[in-house]
């Protein structure tokens, strides 16, 4: 439990109404799963983030920075620490020529729509990704042969000690579903995208085409965290899972999607443990059948695993 002294101290940095206790994380993840966080704080500015992070780091209280919760599986027991949410209260988007500056809490879909409105091309692939700019940059989110590393000019971050840093594209060390922020304790505050001028109707058509492909091939009607597993080298996770005979495999309310085996979905009432059990079964069977280790894209929070 978080002490009253810590709760009172947080009020020096953020408005009291932005602080919630025993907040159900099922309300803040796209899986719609997760027990309560001891404390949940909605941030409104970089200054609030710096103040809260420095304080929590100094008093050694565990915390986790949350975006849209689109790539996260929170334990049924919840999170015994403080969740710092960078969401819609930090989602300003500004356009200057071919550059778009977006706060970390803006969704990638919002930024893609803004690009469309200004006739800028390069972010069409991101129009259906449910995550935020901050979370997307951390994992170098991508889809349909596009990824953020192709369009990110600069990422502004803060360290746990409150140092503000500007990281250019090369400094980010982007890779497949990773970046330097995966291994360094930085928090994204703003991202500058550099795009190309394009034809609005062509941009719109591309976004509509990708949306149609998603509806056809992905189980968007069910809560999920998107693709559960990273793409293994030289193969596709969904095909390996299907070939292992796991299409429709279900434990409790968690199921391997019949439409796309790379998705584990919440068909109703799934617990976090249900999802974890399905993930472990999939990994074991694919390993036994094909000798391939499937690595999860999904992050685990509150499971006793070290969180950043």
Short mmCIF file of N, CA and C in Angstrom, two decimals, residues 67-68 86-93 101-111 114 129-136 189 193:
data_model
loop_
_atom_site.label_atom_id
_atom_site.label_comp_id
_atom_site.label_asym_id
_atom_site.label_seq_id
_atom_site.Cartn_x
_atom_site.Cartn_y
_atom_site.Cartn_z
N UNK A 67 0.35 4.69 -21.05
CA UNK A 67 -0.28 5.46 -22.12
C UNK A 67 -1.72 5.06 -22.27
N UNK A 68 -2.04 4.38 -23.38
CA UNK A 68 -3.41 3.94 -23.64
C UNK A 68 -3.66 2.52 -23.16
N UNK A 86 0.01 9.17 -18.89
CA UNK A 86 0.16 10.25 -19.86
C UNK A 86 -0.85 9.96 -20.96
N UNK A 87 -1.99 10.65 -20.87
CA UNK A 87 -3.10 10.38 -21.78
C UNK A 87 -3.63 11.64 -22.42
N UNK A 88 -4.95 11.73 -22.49
CA UNK A 88 -5.59 12.83 -23.21
C UNK A 88 -5.28 14.20 -22.62
N UNK A 89 -4.87 14.27 -21.37
CA UNK A 89 -4.52 15.56 -20.78
C UNK A 89 -3.14 16.04 -21.23
N UNK A 90 -2.42 15.17 -21.92
CA UNK A 90 -1.13 15.55 -22.52
C UNK A 90 -1.14 15.06 -23.97
N UNK A 91 -2.01 15.63 -24.79
CA UNK A 91 -2.21 15.12 -26.15
C UNK A 91 -2.24 16.21 -27.21
N UNK A 92 -1.61 17.35 -26.94
CA UNK A 92 -1.60 18.44 -27.91
C UNK A 92 -0.82 18.05 -29.17
N UNK A 93 -1.34 18.47 -30.32
CA UNK A 93 -0.70 18.20 -31.60
C UNK A 93 -0.56 19.52 -32.35
N UNK A 101 4.44 18.00 -34.28
CA UNK A 101 4.89 17.77 -32.91
C UNK A 101 3.70 17.32 -32.09
N UNK A 102 3.81 16.16 -31.49
CA UNK A 102 2.71 15.59 -30.71
C UNK A 102 3.17 15.25 -29.31
N UNK A 103 2.35 15.62 -28.32
CA UNK A 103 2.64 15.20 -26.96
C UNK A 103 2.44 13.69 -26.84
N UNK A 104 3.10 13.10 -25.86
CA UNK A 104 3.14 11.65 -25.75
C UNK A 104 1.77 11.01 -25.54
N UNK A 105 0.82 11.77 -24.99
CA UNK A 105 -0.50 11.20 -24.72
C UNK A 105 -1.44 11.19 -25.90
N UNK A 106 -1.08 11.85 -27.00
CA UNK A 106 -1.90 11.79 -28.21
C UNK A 106 -1.87 10.37 -28.76
N UNK A 107 -2.96 9.91 -29.33
CA UNK A 107 -2.95 8.58 -29.94
C UNK A 107 -2.33 8.66 -31.33
N UNK A 108 -1.78 7.56 -31.77
CA UNK A 108 -1.21 7.52 -33.12
C UNK A 108 -2.29 7.75 -34.16
N UNK A 109 -3.50 7.29 -33.88
CA UNK A 109 -4.61 7.53 -34.81
C UNK A 109 -4.92 9.02 -34.93
N UNK A 110 -4.84 9.75 -33.82
CA UNK A 110 -5.08 11.20 -33.86
C UNK A 110 -4.02 11.90 -34.68
N UNK A 111 -2.78 11.50 -34.52
CA UNK A 111 -1.69 12.12 -35.28
C UNK A 111 -1.84 11.80 -36.76
N UNK A 114 -4.46 14.01 -38.19
CA UNK A 114 -3.94 15.36 -38.34
C UNK A 114 -3.07 15.47 -39.59
N UNK A 129 -3.51 1.95 -35.35
CA UNK A 129 -2.81 1.48 -34.16
C UNK A 129 -3.39 2.19 -32.94
N UNK A 130 -3.87 1.45 -31.93
CA UNK A 130 -4.60 2.08 -30.82
C UNK A 130 -3.73 2.75 -29.76
N UNK A 131 -2.42 2.61 -29.83
CA UNK A 131 -1.55 3.13 -28.78
C UNK A 131 -1.31 4.62 -28.87
N UNK A 132 -0.63 5.15 -27.87
CA UNK A 132 -0.27 6.56 -27.83
C UNK A 132 1.07 6.77 -28.53
N UNK A 133 1.37 8.04 -28.78
CA UNK A 133 2.65 8.41 -29.38
C UNK A 133 3.81 7.96 -28.50
N UNK A 134 3.70 8.19 -27.19
CA UNK A 134 4.79 7.81 -26.30
C UNK A 134 5.05 6.32 -26.30
N UNK A 135 4.00 5.54 -26.08
CA UNK A 135 4.15 4.10 -26.06
C UNK A 135 4.58 3.56 -27.42
N UNK A 136 4.06 4.16 -28.49
CA UNK A 136 4.41 3.72 -29.83
C UNK A 136 5.87 3.91 -30.14
N UNK A 189 7.96 12.64 -23.60
CA UNK A 189 7.02 13.75 -23.40
C UNK A 189 6.46 14.28 -24.71
N UNK A 193 7.54 14.42 -35.70
CA UNK A 193 7.50 13.59 -36.90
C UNK A 193 7.82 14.47 -38.12
#
